[in-house]
């Protein structure tokens, strides 16, 4: 069964901390994505990547960066966490048959 | 105007009912279409792809109308377990690169 694995299910961090969210896929997909999902706002694209070491900004990249050093791994970095970054973060990879999502990381910034 | 629009609902229906959702998209060059299902506090999961000829999977039927730029999902004989949010997804490239997600339609099936 194909999988996208996110390193943490729940995370609590303090304001100002640097936060790393890790995502690994085993489908050899080239395309990977980071979304955040908030009630009433749907899925919002933060960053995506079409290849190793390649990244493109999505709709809401401010306050985030990403890293793709290996094809299977796509990391989301919150440079200095703020309370408005409290959210559900979803990683996904995509191929011919659409997107496969990880189970999400619920991040709380206090 | 959003690229992909869905009626947010909620749709509240009794068990056994037939319910239909529509989704409109603005980019006429869109090439691939999907319906995803998202349960509460879970990740979205692919329900079915949508083809020009329409496709059916058990109680679920998906249709594409390119002329009017909408896709639909029909659920027959609704079950309690169908309660979820249904997301419409539209992609401009056939290789499912960067897709656009609708905000979802919430369905609650009641006994």
mmCIF file with all atom_site columns, C-alpha atoms in Angstrom:
data_model
loop_
_atom_site.group_PDB
_atom_site.id
_atom_site.type_symbol
_atom_site.label_atom_id
_atom_site.label_alt_id
_atom_site.label_comp_id
_atom_site.label_asym_id
_atom_site.label_entity_id
_atom_site.label_seq_id
_atom_site.pdbx_PDB_ins_code
_atom_site.Cartn_x
_atom_site.Cartn_y
_atom_site.Cartn_z
_atom_site.occupancy
_atom_site.B_iso_or_equiv
_atom_site.pdbx_formal_charge
_atom_site.auth_seq_id
_atom_site.auth_comp_id
_atom_site.auth_asym_id
_atom_site.auth_atom_id
_atom_site.pdbx_PDB_model_num
ATOM 1   C CA . UNK A 1 1   ? 0.000   0.000  0.000   1.00 0.00 ? 1   UNK A CA 1
ATOM 2   C CA . UNK A 1 2   ? 1.406   3.356  -1.025  1.00 0.00 ? 2   UNK A CA 1
ATOM 3   C CA . UNK A 1 3   ? 2.168   5.741  1.742   1.00 0.00 ? 3   UNK A CA 1
ATOM 4   C CA . UNK A 1 4   ? 2.913   9.290  2.669   1.00 0.00 ? 4   UNK A CA 1
ATOM 5   C CA . UNK A 1 5   ? 4.244   9.463  6.199   1.00 0.00 ? 5   UNK A CA 1
ATOM 6   C CA . UNK A 1 6   ? 4.369   12.584 8.328   1.00 0.00 ? 6   UNK A CA 1
ATOM 7   C CA . UNK A 1 7   ? 6.748   12.461 11.244  1.00 0.00 ? 7   UNK A CA 1
ATOM 8   C CA . UNK A 1 8   ? 4.414   13.773 13.943  1.00 0.00 ? 8   UNK A CA 1
ATOM 9   C CA . UNK A 1 9   ? 0.672   13.512 14.489  1.00 0.00 ? 9   UNK A CA 1
ATOM 10  C CA . UNK A 1 10  ? 0.513   16.221 17.159  1.00 0.00 ? 10  UNK A CA 1
ATOM 11  C CA . UNK A 1 11  ? 3.050   18.904 17.953  1.00 0.00 ? 11  UNK A CA 1
ATOM 12  C CA . UNK A 1 12  ? 3.111   21.755 20.459  1.00 0.00 ? 12  UNK A CA 1
ATOM 13  C CA . UNK A 1 13  ? 5.719   24.475 20.015  1.00 0.00 ? 13  UNK A CA 1
ATOM 14  C CA . UNK A 1 14  ? 6.445   27.843 21.553  1.00 0.00 ? 14  UNK A CA 1
ATOM 15  C CA . UNK A 1 15  ? 6.255   31.160 19.747  1.00 0.00 ? 15  UNK A CA 1
ATOM 16  C CA . UNK A 1 16  ? 9.548   31.956 18.068  1.00 0.00 ? 16  UNK A CA 1
ATOM 17  C CA . UNK A 1 17  ? 10.754  28.361 17.830  1.00 0.00 ? 17  UNK A CA 1
ATOM 18  C CA . UNK A 1 18  ? 12.020  26.946 14.559  1.00 0.00 ? 18  UNK A CA 1
ATOM 19  C CA . UNK A 1 19  ? 9.790   24.018 13.614  1.00 0.00 ? 19  UNK A CA 1
ATOM 20  C CA . UNK A 1 20  ? 10.494  21.190 11.177  1.00 0.00 ? 20  UNK A CA 1
ATOM 21  C CA . UNK A 1 21  ? 7.703   19.072 9.721   1.00 0.00 ? 21  UNK A CA 1
ATOM 22  C CA . UNK A 1 22  ? 8.933   16.028 7.855   1.00 0.00 ? 22  UNK A CA 1
ATOM 23  C CA . UNK A 1 23  ? 7.205   14.108 5.098   1.00 0.00 ? 23  UNK A CA 1
ATOM 24  C CA . UNK A 1 24  ? 8.325   10.941 3.339   1.00 0.00 ? 24  UNK A CA 1
ATOM 25  C CA . UNK A 1 25  ? 6.666   9.143  0.411   1.00 0.00 ? 25  UNK A CA 1
ATOM 26  C CA . UNK A 1 26  ? 7.416   5.697  -0.964  1.00 0.00 ? 26  UNK A CA 1
ATOM 27  C CA . UNK A 1 27  ? 5.764   6.017  -4.375  1.00 0.00 ? 27  UNK A CA 1
ATOM 28  C CA . UNK A 1 28  ? 8.699   7.526  -6.259  1.00 0.00 ? 28  UNK A CA 1
ATOM 29  C CA . UNK A 1 29  ? 6.534   10.566 -7.039  1.00 0.00 ? 29  UNK A CA 1
ATOM 30  C CA . UNK A 1 30  ? 8.224   13.658 -8.341  1.00 0.00 ? 30  UNK A CA 1
ATOM 31  C CA . UNK A 1 31  ? 5.534   16.041 -7.093  1.00 0.00 ? 31  UNK A CA 1
ATOM 32  C CA . UNK A 1 32  ? 5.151   16.817 -3.419  1.00 0.00 ? 32  UNK A CA 1
ATOM 33  C CA . UNK A 1 33  ? 3.079   19.445 -1.604  1.00 0.00 ? 33  UNK A CA 1
ATOM 34  C CA . UNK A 1 34  ? 2.505   21.059 1.750   1.00 0.00 ? 34  UNK A CA 1
ATOM 35  C CA . UNK A 1 35  ? -0.950  22.358 2.666   1.00 0.00 ? 35  UNK A CA 1
ATOM 36  C CA . UNK A 1 36  ? -2.502  23.780 5.755   1.00 0.00 ? 36  UNK A CA 1
ATOM 37  C CA . UNK A 1 37  ? -6.154  23.295 6.547   1.00 0.00 ? 37  UNK A CA 1
ATOM 38  C CA . UNK A 1 38  ? -8.174  25.521 8.830   1.00 0.00 ? 38  UNK A CA 1
ATOM 39  C CA . UNK A 1 39  ? -11.910 25.417 9.574   1.00 0.00 ? 39  UNK A CA 1
ATOM 40  C CA . UNK A 1 40  ? -13.878 27.267 6.914   1.00 0.00 ? 40  UNK A CA 1
ATOM 41  C CA . UNK A 1 41  ? -10.800 27.954 4.759   1.00 0.00 ? 41  UNK A CA 1
ATOM 42  C CA . UNK A 1 42  ? -10.294 24.663 2.981   1.00 0.00 ? 42  UNK A CA 1
ATOM 43  C CA . UNK A 1 43  ? -6.901  23.415 1.878   1.00 0.00 ? 43  UNK A CA 1
ATOM 44  C CA . UNK A 1 44  ? -4.381  26.163 1.233   1.00 0.00 ? 44  UNK A CA 1
ATOM 45  C CA . UNK A 1 45  ? -1.163  25.416 -0.626  1.00 0.00 ? 45  UNK A CA 1
ATOM 46  C CA . UNK A 1 46  ? 1.996   26.585 1.119   1.00 0.00 ? 46  UNK A CA 1
ATOM 47  C CA . UNK A 1 47  ? 4.769   25.216 -1.114  1.00 0.00 ? 47  UNK A CA 1
ATOM 48  C CA . UNK A 1 48  ? 5.233   22.503 -3.673  1.00 0.00 ? 48  UNK A CA 1
ATOM 49  C CA . UNK A 1 49  ? 8.099   20.763 -5.409  1.00 0.00 ? 49  UNK A CA 1
ATOM 50  C CA . UNK A 1 50  ? 8.352   19.089 -8.797  1.00 0.00 ? 50  UNK A CA 1
ATOM 51  C CA . UNK A 1 51  ? 11.817  17.652 -8.323  1.00 0.00 ? 51  UNK A CA 1
ATOM 52  C CA . UNK A 1 52  ? 14.730  17.329 -5.972  1.00 0.00 ? 52  UNK A CA 1
ATOM 53  C CA . UNK A 1 53  ? 16.097  20.699 -4.866  1.00 0.00 ? 53  UNK A CA 1
ATOM 54  C CA . UNK A 1 54  ? 13.271  22.431 -6.677  1.00 0.00 ? 54  UNK A CA 1
ATOM 55  C CA . UNK A 1 55  ? 10.534  24.395 -4.908  1.00 0.00 ? 55  UNK A CA 1
ATOM 56  C CA . UNK A 1 56  ? 7.770   26.787 -5.811  1.00 0.00 ? 56  UNK A CA 1
ATOM 57  C CA . UNK A 1 57  ? 5.643   29.045 -3.673  1.00 0.00 ? 57  UNK A CA 1
ATOM 58  C CA . UNK A 1 58  ? 2.020   28.237 -3.259  1.00 0.00 ? 58  UNK A CA 1
ATOM 59  C CA . UNK A 1 59  ? -0.728  30.591 -2.164  1.00 0.00 ? 59  UNK A CA 1
ATOM 60  C CA . UNK A 1 60  ? 0.449   31.293 1.386   1.00 0.00 ? 60  UNK A CA 1
ATOM 61  C CA . UNK A 1 61  ? 4.251   30.853 1.615   1.00 0.00 ? 61  UNK A CA 1
ATOM 62  C CA . UNK A 1 62  ? 4.919   33.683 4.066   1.00 0.00 ? 62  UNK A CA 1
ATOM 63  C CA . UNK A 1 63  ? 6.556   32.475 7.264   1.00 0.00 ? 63  UNK A CA 1
ATOM 64  C CA . UNK A 1 64  ? 7.459   29.094 5.763   1.00 0.00 ? 64  UNK A CA 1
ATOM 65  C CA . UNK A 1 65  ? 10.291  27.530 3.820   1.00 0.00 ? 65  UNK A CA 1
ATOM 66  C CA . UNK A 1 66  ? 10.845  24.048 2.432   1.00 0.00 ? 66  UNK A CA 1
ATOM 67  C CA . UNK A 1 67  ? 13.633  21.638 1.661   1.00 0.00 ? 67  UNK A CA 1
ATOM 68  C CA . UNK A 1 68  ? 13.774  18.782 -0.837  1.00 0.00 ? 68  UNK A CA 1
ATOM 69  C CA . UNK A 1 69  ? 17.200  17.173 -0.728  1.00 0.00 ? 69  UNK A CA 1
ATOM 70  C CA . UNK A 1 70  ? 15.959  13.704 -1.689  1.00 0.00 ? 70  UNK A CA 1
ATOM 71  C CA . UNK A 1 71  ? 13.108  12.673 -3.934  1.00 0.00 ? 71  UNK A CA 1
ATOM 72  C CA . UNK A 1 72  ? 11.206  10.901 -1.201  1.00 0.00 ? 72  UNK A CA 1
ATOM 73  C CA . UNK A 1 73  ? 11.467  13.601 1.457   1.00 0.00 ? 73  UNK A CA 1
ATOM 74  C CA . UNK A 1 74  ? 9.885   17.051 1.579   1.00 0.00 ? 74  UNK A CA 1
ATOM 75  C CA . UNK A 1 75  ? 10.308  19.140 4.703   1.00 0.00 ? 75  UNK A CA 1
ATOM 76  C CA . UNK A 1 76  ? 8.340   22.183 5.806   1.00 0.00 ? 76  UNK A CA 1
ATOM 77  C CA . UNK A 1 77  ? 10.109  24.690 8.035   1.00 0.00 ? 77  UNK A CA 1
ATOM 78  C CA . UNK A 1 78  ? 8.507   27.356 10.173  1.00 0.00 ? 78  UNK A CA 1
ATOM 79  C CA . UNK A 1 79  ? 11.385  29.780 10.634  1.00 0.00 ? 79  UNK A CA 1
ATOM 80  C CA . UNK A 1 80  ? 9.899   31.450 13.720  1.00 0.00 ? 80  UNK A CA 1
ATOM 81  C CA . UNK A 1 81  ? 6.620   29.911 14.790  1.00 0.00 ? 81  UNK A CA 1
ATOM 82  C CA . UNK A 1 82  ? 3.727   32.226 15.528  1.00 0.00 ? 82  UNK A CA 1
ATOM 83  C CA . UNK A 1 83  ? 0.306   31.559 17.014  1.00 0.00 ? 83  UNK A CA 1
ATOM 84  C CA . UNK A 1 84  ? -1.390  32.179 13.649  1.00 0.00 ? 84  UNK A CA 1
ATOM 85  C CA . UNK A 1 85  ? 0.454   29.146 12.325  1.00 0.00 ? 85  UNK A CA 1
ATOM 86  C CA . UNK A 1 86  ? -1.543  26.880 14.597  1.00 0.00 ? 86  UNK A CA 1
ATOM 87  C CA . UNK A 1 87  ? -3.201  24.569 12.096  1.00 0.00 ? 87  UNK A CA 1
ATOM 88  C CA . UNK A 1 88  ? -3.454  21.120 10.562  1.00 0.00 ? 88  UNK A CA 1
ATOM 89  C CA . UNK A 1 89  ? -0.570  20.584 8.121   1.00 0.00 ? 89  UNK A CA 1
ATOM 90  C CA . UNK A 1 90  ? -0.993  18.046 5.348   1.00 0.00 ? 90  UNK A CA 1
ATOM 91  C CA . UNK A 1 91  ? 1.735   16.719 3.107   1.00 0.00 ? 91  UNK A CA 1
ATOM 92  C CA . UNK A 1 92  ? 0.870   15.070 -0.210  1.00 0.00 ? 92  UNK A CA 1
ATOM 93  C CA . UNK A 1 93  ? 2.532   13.555 -3.224  1.00 0.00 ? 93  UNK A CA 1
ATOM 94  C CA . UNK A 1 94  ? 0.913   13.124 -6.594  1.00 0.00 ? 94  UNK A CA 1
ATOM 95  C CA . UNK A 1 95  ? 1.114   10.877 -9.603  1.00 0.00 ? 95  UNK A CA 1
ATOM 96  C CA . UNK A 1 96  ? -1.117  9.797  -12.443 1.00 0.00 ? 96  UNK A CA 1
ATOM 97  C CA . UNK A 1 97  ? -3.814  8.627  -10.057 1.00 0.00 ? 97  UNK A CA 1
ATOM 98  C CA . UNK A 1 98  ? -4.060  11.834 -8.100  1.00 0.00 ? 98  UNK A CA 1
ATOM 99  C CA . UNK A 1 99  ? -2.905  12.889 -4.671  1.00 0.00 ? 99  UNK A CA 1
ATOM 100 C CA . UNK A 1 100 ? -2.012  10.760 -1.684  1.00 0.00 ? 100 UNK A CA 1
ATOM 101 C CA . UNK A 1 101 ? -2.004  12.600 1.603   1.00 0.00 ? 101 UNK A CA 1
ATOM 102 C CA . UNK A 1 102 ? -0.214  11.951 4.828   1.00 0.00 ? 102 UNK A CA 1
ATOM 103 C CA . UNK A 1 103 ? -2.300  11.682 7.978   1.00 0.00 ? 103 UNK A CA 1
ATOM 104 C CA . UNK A 1 104 ? -1.493  15.254 8.940   1.00 0.00 ? 104 UNK A CA 1
ATOM 105 C CA . UNK A 1 105 ? 0.299   17.062 11.736  1.00 0.00 ? 105 UNK A CA 1
ATOM 106 C CA . UNK A 1 106 ? -1.805  19.109 14.087  1.00 0.00 ? 106 UNK A CA 1
ATOM 107 C CA . UNK A 1 107 ? 0.506   21.904 15.193  1.00 0.00 ? 107 UNK A CA 1
ATOM 108 C CA . UNK A 1 108 ? -0.290  24.149 18.127  1.00 0.00 ? 108 UNK A CA 1
ATOM 109 C CA . UNK A 1 109 ? 1.889   27.208 18.719  1.00 0.00 ? 109 UNK A CA 1
ATOM 110 C CA . UNK A 1 110 ? 1.603   28.633 22.216  1.00 0.00 ? 110 UNK A CA 1
ATOM 111 C CA . UNK B 2 1   ? -14.154 34.160 -8.177  1.00 0.00 ? 1   UNK B CA 1
ATOM 112 C CA . UNK B 2 2   ? -12.567 30.943 -6.949  1.00 0.00 ? 2   UNK B CA 1
ATOM 113 C CA . UNK B 2 3   ? -11.067 28.541 -9.490  1.00 0.00 ? 3   UNK B CA 1
ATOM 114 C CA . UNK B 2 4   ? -13.098 25.675 -8.076  1.00 0.00 ? 4   UNK B CA 1
ATOM 115 C CA . UNK B 2 5   ? -16.406 26.269 -6.336  1.00 0.00 ? 5   UNK B CA 1
ATOM 116 C CA . UNK B 2 6   ? -18.562 23.929 -4.354  1.00 0.00 ? 6   UNK B CA 1
ATOM 117 C CA . UNK B 2 7   ? -21.751 24.365 -2.397  1.00 0.00 ? 7   UNK B CA 1
ATOM 118 C CA . UNK B 2 8   ? -20.486 23.972 1.180   1.00 0.00 ? 8   UNK B CA 1
ATOM 119 C CA . UNK B 2 9   ? -23.766 22.509 2.404   1.00 0.00 ? 9   UNK B CA 1
ATOM 120 C CA . UNK B 2 10  ? -24.299 20.994 4.822   1.00 0.00 ? 10  UNK B CA 1
ATOM 121 C CA . UNK B 2 11  ? -26.444 18.433 3.129   1.00 0.00 ? 11  UNK B CA 1
ATOM 122 C CA . UNK B 2 12  ? -28.485 16.510 5.686   1.00 0.00 ? 12  UNK B CA 1
ATOM 123 C CA . UNK B 2 13  ? -30.213 13.466 4.216   1.00 0.00 ? 13  UNK B CA 1
ATOM 124 C CA . UNK B 2 14  ? -31.879 10.331 5.580   1.00 0.00 ? 14  UNK B CA 1
ATOM 125 C CA . UNK B 2 15  ? -30.426 6.902  5.029   1.00 0.00 ? 15  UNK B CA 1
ATOM 126 C CA . UNK B 2 16  ? -31.337 5.507  1.657   1.00 0.00 ? 16  UNK B CA 1
ATOM 127 C CA . UNK B 2 17  ? -31.642 8.911  0.010   1.00 0.00 ? 17  UNK B CA 1
ATOM 128 C CA . UNK B 2 18  ? -29.976 9.911  -3.229  1.00 0.00 ? 18  UNK B CA 1
ATOM 129 C CA . UNK B 2 19  ? -27.862 13.043 -3.053  1.00 0.00 ? 19  UNK B CA 1
ATOM 130 C CA . UNK B 2 20  ? -25.912 14.952 -5.678  1.00 0.00 ? 20  UNK B CA 1
ATOM 131 C CA . UNK B 2 21  ? -23.120 17.490 -5.414  1.00 0.00 ? 21  UNK B CA 1
ATOM 132 C CA . UNK B 2 22  ? -21.913 19.827 -8.108  1.00 0.00 ? 22  UNK B CA 1
ATOM 133 C CA . UNK B 2 23  ? -18.609 21.549 -8.535  1.00 0.00 ? 23  UNK B CA 1
ATOM 134 C CA . UNK B 2 24  ? -17.811 24.283 -11.046 1.00 0.00 ? 24  UNK B CA 1
ATOM 135 C CA . UNK B 2 25  ? -14.369 25.189 -12.331 1.00 0.00 ? 25  UNK B CA 1
ATOM 136 C CA . UNK B 2 26  ? -13.203 28.311 -14.129 1.00 0.00 ? 26  UNK B CA 1
ATOM 137 C CA . UNK B 2 27  ? -10.206 27.110 -16.137 1.00 0.00 ? 27  UNK B CA 1
ATOM 138 C CA . UNK B 2 28  ? -11.477 25.685 -19.416 1.00 0.00 ? 28  UNK B CA 1
ATOM 139 C CA . UNK B 2 29  ? -8.046  24.100 -20.025 1.00 0.00 ? 29  UNK B CA 1
ATOM 140 C CA . UNK B 2 30  ? -8.434  21.822 -17.000 1.00 0.00 ? 30  UNK B CA 1
ATOM 141 C CA . UNK B 2 31  ? -7.739  18.244 -17.934 1.00 0.00 ? 31  UNK B CA 1
ATOM 142 C CA . UNK B 2 32  ? -8.220  15.918 -15.013 1.00 0.00 ? 32  UNK B CA 1
ATOM 143 C CA . UNK B 2 33  ? -10.812 15.810 -12.283 1.00 0.00 ? 33  UNK B CA 1
ATOM 144 C CA . UNK B 2 34  ? -11.250 13.940 -9.058  1.00 0.00 ? 34  UNK B CA 1
ATOM 145 C CA . UNK B 2 35  ? -13.518 13.587 -6.054  1.00 0.00 ? 35  UNK B CA 1
ATOM 146 C CA . UNK B 2 36  ? -11.902 13.159 -2.647  1.00 0.00 ? 36  UNK B CA 1
ATOM 147 C CA . UNK B 2 37  ? -13.530 12.248 0.623   1.00 0.00 ? 37  UNK B CA 1
ATOM 148 C CA . UNK B 2 38  ? -12.389 13.667 3.951   1.00 0.00 ? 38  UNK B CA 1
ATOM 149 C CA . UNK B 2 39  ? -13.620 12.327 7.258   1.00 0.00 ? 39  UNK B CA 1
ATOM 150 C CA . UNK B 2 40  ? -13.567 14.531 10.340  1.00 0.00 ? 40  UNK B CA 1
ATOM 151 C CA . UNK B 2 41  ? -9.994  15.154 11.542  1.00 0.00 ? 41  UNK B CA 1
ATOM 152 C CA . UNK B 2 42  ? -8.561  12.864 8.872   1.00 0.00 ? 42  UNK B CA 1
ATOM 153 C CA . UNK B 2 43  ? -6.713  13.417 5.629   1.00 0.00 ? 43  UNK B CA 1
ATOM 154 C CA . UNK B 2 44  ? -8.486  13.568 2.249   1.00 0.00 ? 44  UNK B CA 1
ATOM 155 C CA . UNK B 2 45  ? -8.568  10.295 0.351   1.00 0.00 ? 45  UNK B CA 1
ATOM 156 C CA . UNK B 2 46  ? -9.241  9.695  -3.307  1.00 0.00 ? 46  UNK B CA 1
ATOM 157 C CA . UNK B 2 47  ? -12.823 8.609  -3.886  1.00 0.00 ? 47  UNK B CA 1
ATOM 158 C CA . UNK B 2 48  ? -12.851 8.448  -7.653  1.00 0.00 ? 48  UNK B CA 1
ATOM 159 C CA . UNK B 2 49  ? -11.528 10.012 -10.815 1.00 0.00 ? 49  UNK B CA 1
ATOM 160 C CA . UNK B 2 50  ? -13.947 11.718 -13.182 1.00 0.00 ? 50  UNK B CA 1
ATOM 161 C CA . UNK B 2 51  ? -13.811 10.917 -16.859 1.00 0.00 ? 51  UNK B CA 1
ATOM 162 C CA . UNK B 2 52  ? -15.479 12.565 -19.821 1.00 0.00 ? 52  UNK B CA 1
ATOM 163 C CA . UNK B 2 53  ? -17.603 9.493  -20.345 1.00 0.00 ? 53  UNK B CA 1
ATOM 164 C CA . UNK B 2 54  ? -18.661 9.440  -16.713 1.00 0.00 ? 54  UNK B CA 1
ATOM 165 C CA . UNK B 2 55  ? -17.823 6.649  -14.334 1.00 0.00 ? 55  UNK B CA 1
ATOM 166 C CA . UNK B 2 56  ? -19.539 4.590  -11.711 1.00 0.00 ? 56  UNK B CA 1
ATOM 167 C CA . UNK B 2 57  ? -18.254 2.783  -8.660  1.00 0.00 ? 57  UNK B CA 1
ATOM 168 C CA . UNK B 2 58  ? -20.994 0.979  -6.808  1.00 0.00 ? 58  UNK B CA 1
ATOM 169 C CA . UNK B 2 59  ? -23.369 3.571  -5.366  1.00 0.00 ? 59  UNK B CA 1
ATOM 170 C CA . UNK B 2 60  ? -21.220 6.458  -6.588  1.00 0.00 ? 60  UNK B CA 1
ATOM 171 C CA . UNK B 2 61  ? -21.426 8.048  -10.025 1.00 0.00 ? 61  UNK B CA 1
ATOM 172 C CA . UNK B 2 62  ? -19.238 10.897 -11.257 1.00 0.00 ? 62  UNK B CA 1
ATOM 173 C CA . UNK B 2 63  ? -19.948 12.996 -14.314 1.00 0.00 ? 63  UNK B CA 1
ATOM 174 C CA . UNK B 2 64  ? -18.051 15.681 -16.199 1.00 0.00 ? 64  UNK B CA 1
ATOM 175 C CA . UNK B 2 65  ? -19.687 18.407 -18.273 1.00 0.00 ? 65  UNK B CA 1
ATOM 176 C CA . UNK B 2 66  ? -16.933 20.258 -20.124 1.00 0.00 ? 66  UNK B CA 1
ATOM 177 C CA . UNK B 2 67  ? -19.270 22.610 -21.945 1.00 0.00 ? 67  UNK B CA 1
ATOM 178 C CA . UNK B 2 68  ? -20.679 23.958 -18.693 1.00 0.00 ? 68  UNK B CA 1
ATOM 179 C CA . UNK B 2 69  ? -17.448 23.401 -16.760 1.00 0.00 ? 69  UNK B CA 1
ATOM 180 C CA . UNK B 2 70  ? -18.774 21.384 -13.884 1.00 0.00 ? 70  UNK B CA 1
ATOM 181 C CA . UNK B 2 71  ? -18.421 17.955 -12.393 1.00 0.00 ? 71  UNK B CA 1
ATOM 182 C CA . UNK B 2 72  ? -20.931 16.117 -10.282 1.00 0.00 ? 72  UNK B CA 1
ATOM 183 C CA . UNK B 2 73  ? -21.034 13.321 -7.755  1.00 0.00 ? 73  UNK B CA 1
ATOM 184 C CA . UNK B 2 74  ? -24.156 11.261 -7.213  1.00 0.00 ? 74  UNK B CA 1
ATOM 185 C CA . UNK B 2 75  ? -24.538 9.012  -4.202  1.00 0.00 ? 75  UNK B CA 1
ATOM 186 C CA . UNK B 2 76  ? -27.388 6.533  -4.261  1.00 0.00 ? 76  UNK B CA 1
ATOM 187 C CA . UNK B 2 77  ? -28.833 4.659  -1.289  1.00 0.00 ? 77  UNK B CA 1
ATOM 188 C CA . UNK B 2 78  ? -26.906 6.789  1.220   1.00 0.00 ? 78  UNK B CA 1
ATOM 189 C CA . UNK B 2 79  ? -25.352 5.054  4.222   1.00 0.00 ? 79  UNK B CA 1
ATOM 190 C CA . UNK B 2 80  ? -24.484 6.515  7.600   1.00 0.00 ? 80  UNK B CA 1
ATOM 191 C CA . UNK B 2 81  ? -20.848 5.847  6.714   1.00 0.00 ? 81  UNK B CA 1
ATOM 192 C CA . UNK B 2 82  ? -21.094 8.224  3.742   1.00 0.00 ? 82  UNK B CA 1
ATOM 193 C CA . UNK B 2 83  ? -21.130 11.153 6.169   1.00 0.00 ? 83  UNK B CA 1
ATOM 194 C CA . UNK B 2 84  ? -18.013 13.151 5.311   1.00 0.00 ? 84  UNK B CA 1
ATOM 195 C CA . UNK B 2 85  ? -16.794 16.189 3.423   1.00 0.00 ? 85  UNK B CA 1
ATOM 196 C CA . UNK B 2 86  ? -16.446 15.691 -0.327  1.00 0.00 ? 86  UNK B CA 1
ATOM 197 C CA . UNK B 2 87  ? -13.756 17.687 -2.110  1.00 0.00 ? 87  UNK B CA 1
ATOM 198 C CA . UNK B 2 88  ? -13.722 18.442 -5.794  1.00 0.00 ? 88  UNK B CA 1
ATOM 199 C CA . UNK B 2 89  ? -10.245 18.548 -7.362  1.00 0.00 ? 89  UNK B CA 1
ATOM 200 C CA . UNK B 2 90  ? -9.299  19.986 -10.731 1.00 0.00 ? 90  UNK B CA 1
ATOM 201 C CA . UNK B 2 91  ? -5.950  19.744 -12.453 1.00 0.00 ? 91  UNK B CA 1
ATOM 202 C CA . UNK B 2 92  ? -4.654  21.590 -15.486 1.00 0.00 ? 92  UNK B CA 1
ATOM 203 C CA . UNK B 2 93  ? -2.222  18.843 -16.446 1.00 0.00 ? 93  UNK B CA 1
ATOM 204 C CA . UNK B 2 94  ? -2.881  15.159 -16.958 1.00 0.00 ? 94  UNK B CA 1
ATOM 205 C CA . UNK B 2 95  ? 0.079   14.190 -14.782 1.00 0.00 ? 95  UNK B CA 1
ATOM 206 C CA . UNK B 2 96  ? -1.741  15.442 -11.678 1.00 0.00 ? 96  UNK B CA 1
ATOM 207 C CA . UNK B 2 97  ? 0.787   18.099 -10.803 1.00 0.00 ? 97  UNK B CA 1
ATOM 208 C CA . UNK B 2 98  ? -0.496  21.060 -8.916  1.00 0.00 ? 98  UNK B CA 1
ATOM 209 C CA . UNK B 2 99  ? -4.223  20.680 -8.490  1.00 0.00 ? 99  UNK B CA 1
ATOM 210 C CA . UNK B 2 100 ? -6.847  23.054 -7.230  1.00 0.00 ? 100 UNK B CA 1
ATOM 211 C CA . UNK B 2 101 ? -9.103  21.864 -4.428  1.00 0.00 ? 101 UNK B CA 1
ATOM 212 C CA . UNK B 2 102 ? -12.596 23.039 -3.735  1.00 0.00 ? 102 UNK B CA 1
ATOM 213 C CA . UNK B 2 103 ? -13.472 23.885 -0.152  1.00 0.00 ? 103 UNK B CA 1
ATOM 214 C CA . UNK B 2 104 ? -15.661 20.807 0.126   1.00 0.00 ? 104 UNK B CA 1
ATOM 215 C CA . UNK B 2 105 ? -19.305 19.881 0.583   1.00 0.00 ? 105 UNK B CA 1
ATOM 216 C CA . UNK B 2 106 ? -20.338 18.408 3.900   1.00 0.00 ? 106 UNK B CA 1
ATOM 217 C CA . UNK B 2 107 ? -22.763 15.495 3.905   1.00 0.00 ? 107 UNK B CA 1
ATOM 218 C CA . UNK B 2 108 ? -24.485 14.117 6.979   1.00 0.00 ? 108 UNK B CA 1
ATOM 219 C CA . UNK B 2 109 ? -26.576 10.987 6.562   1.00 0.00 ? 109 UNK B CA 1
ATOM 220 C CA . UNK B 2 110 ? -29.044 10.468 9.392   1.00 0.00 ? 110 UNK B CA 1
ATOM 221 C CA . UNK B 2 111 ? -30.830 7.326  10.517  1.00 0.00 ? 111 UNK B CA 1
#
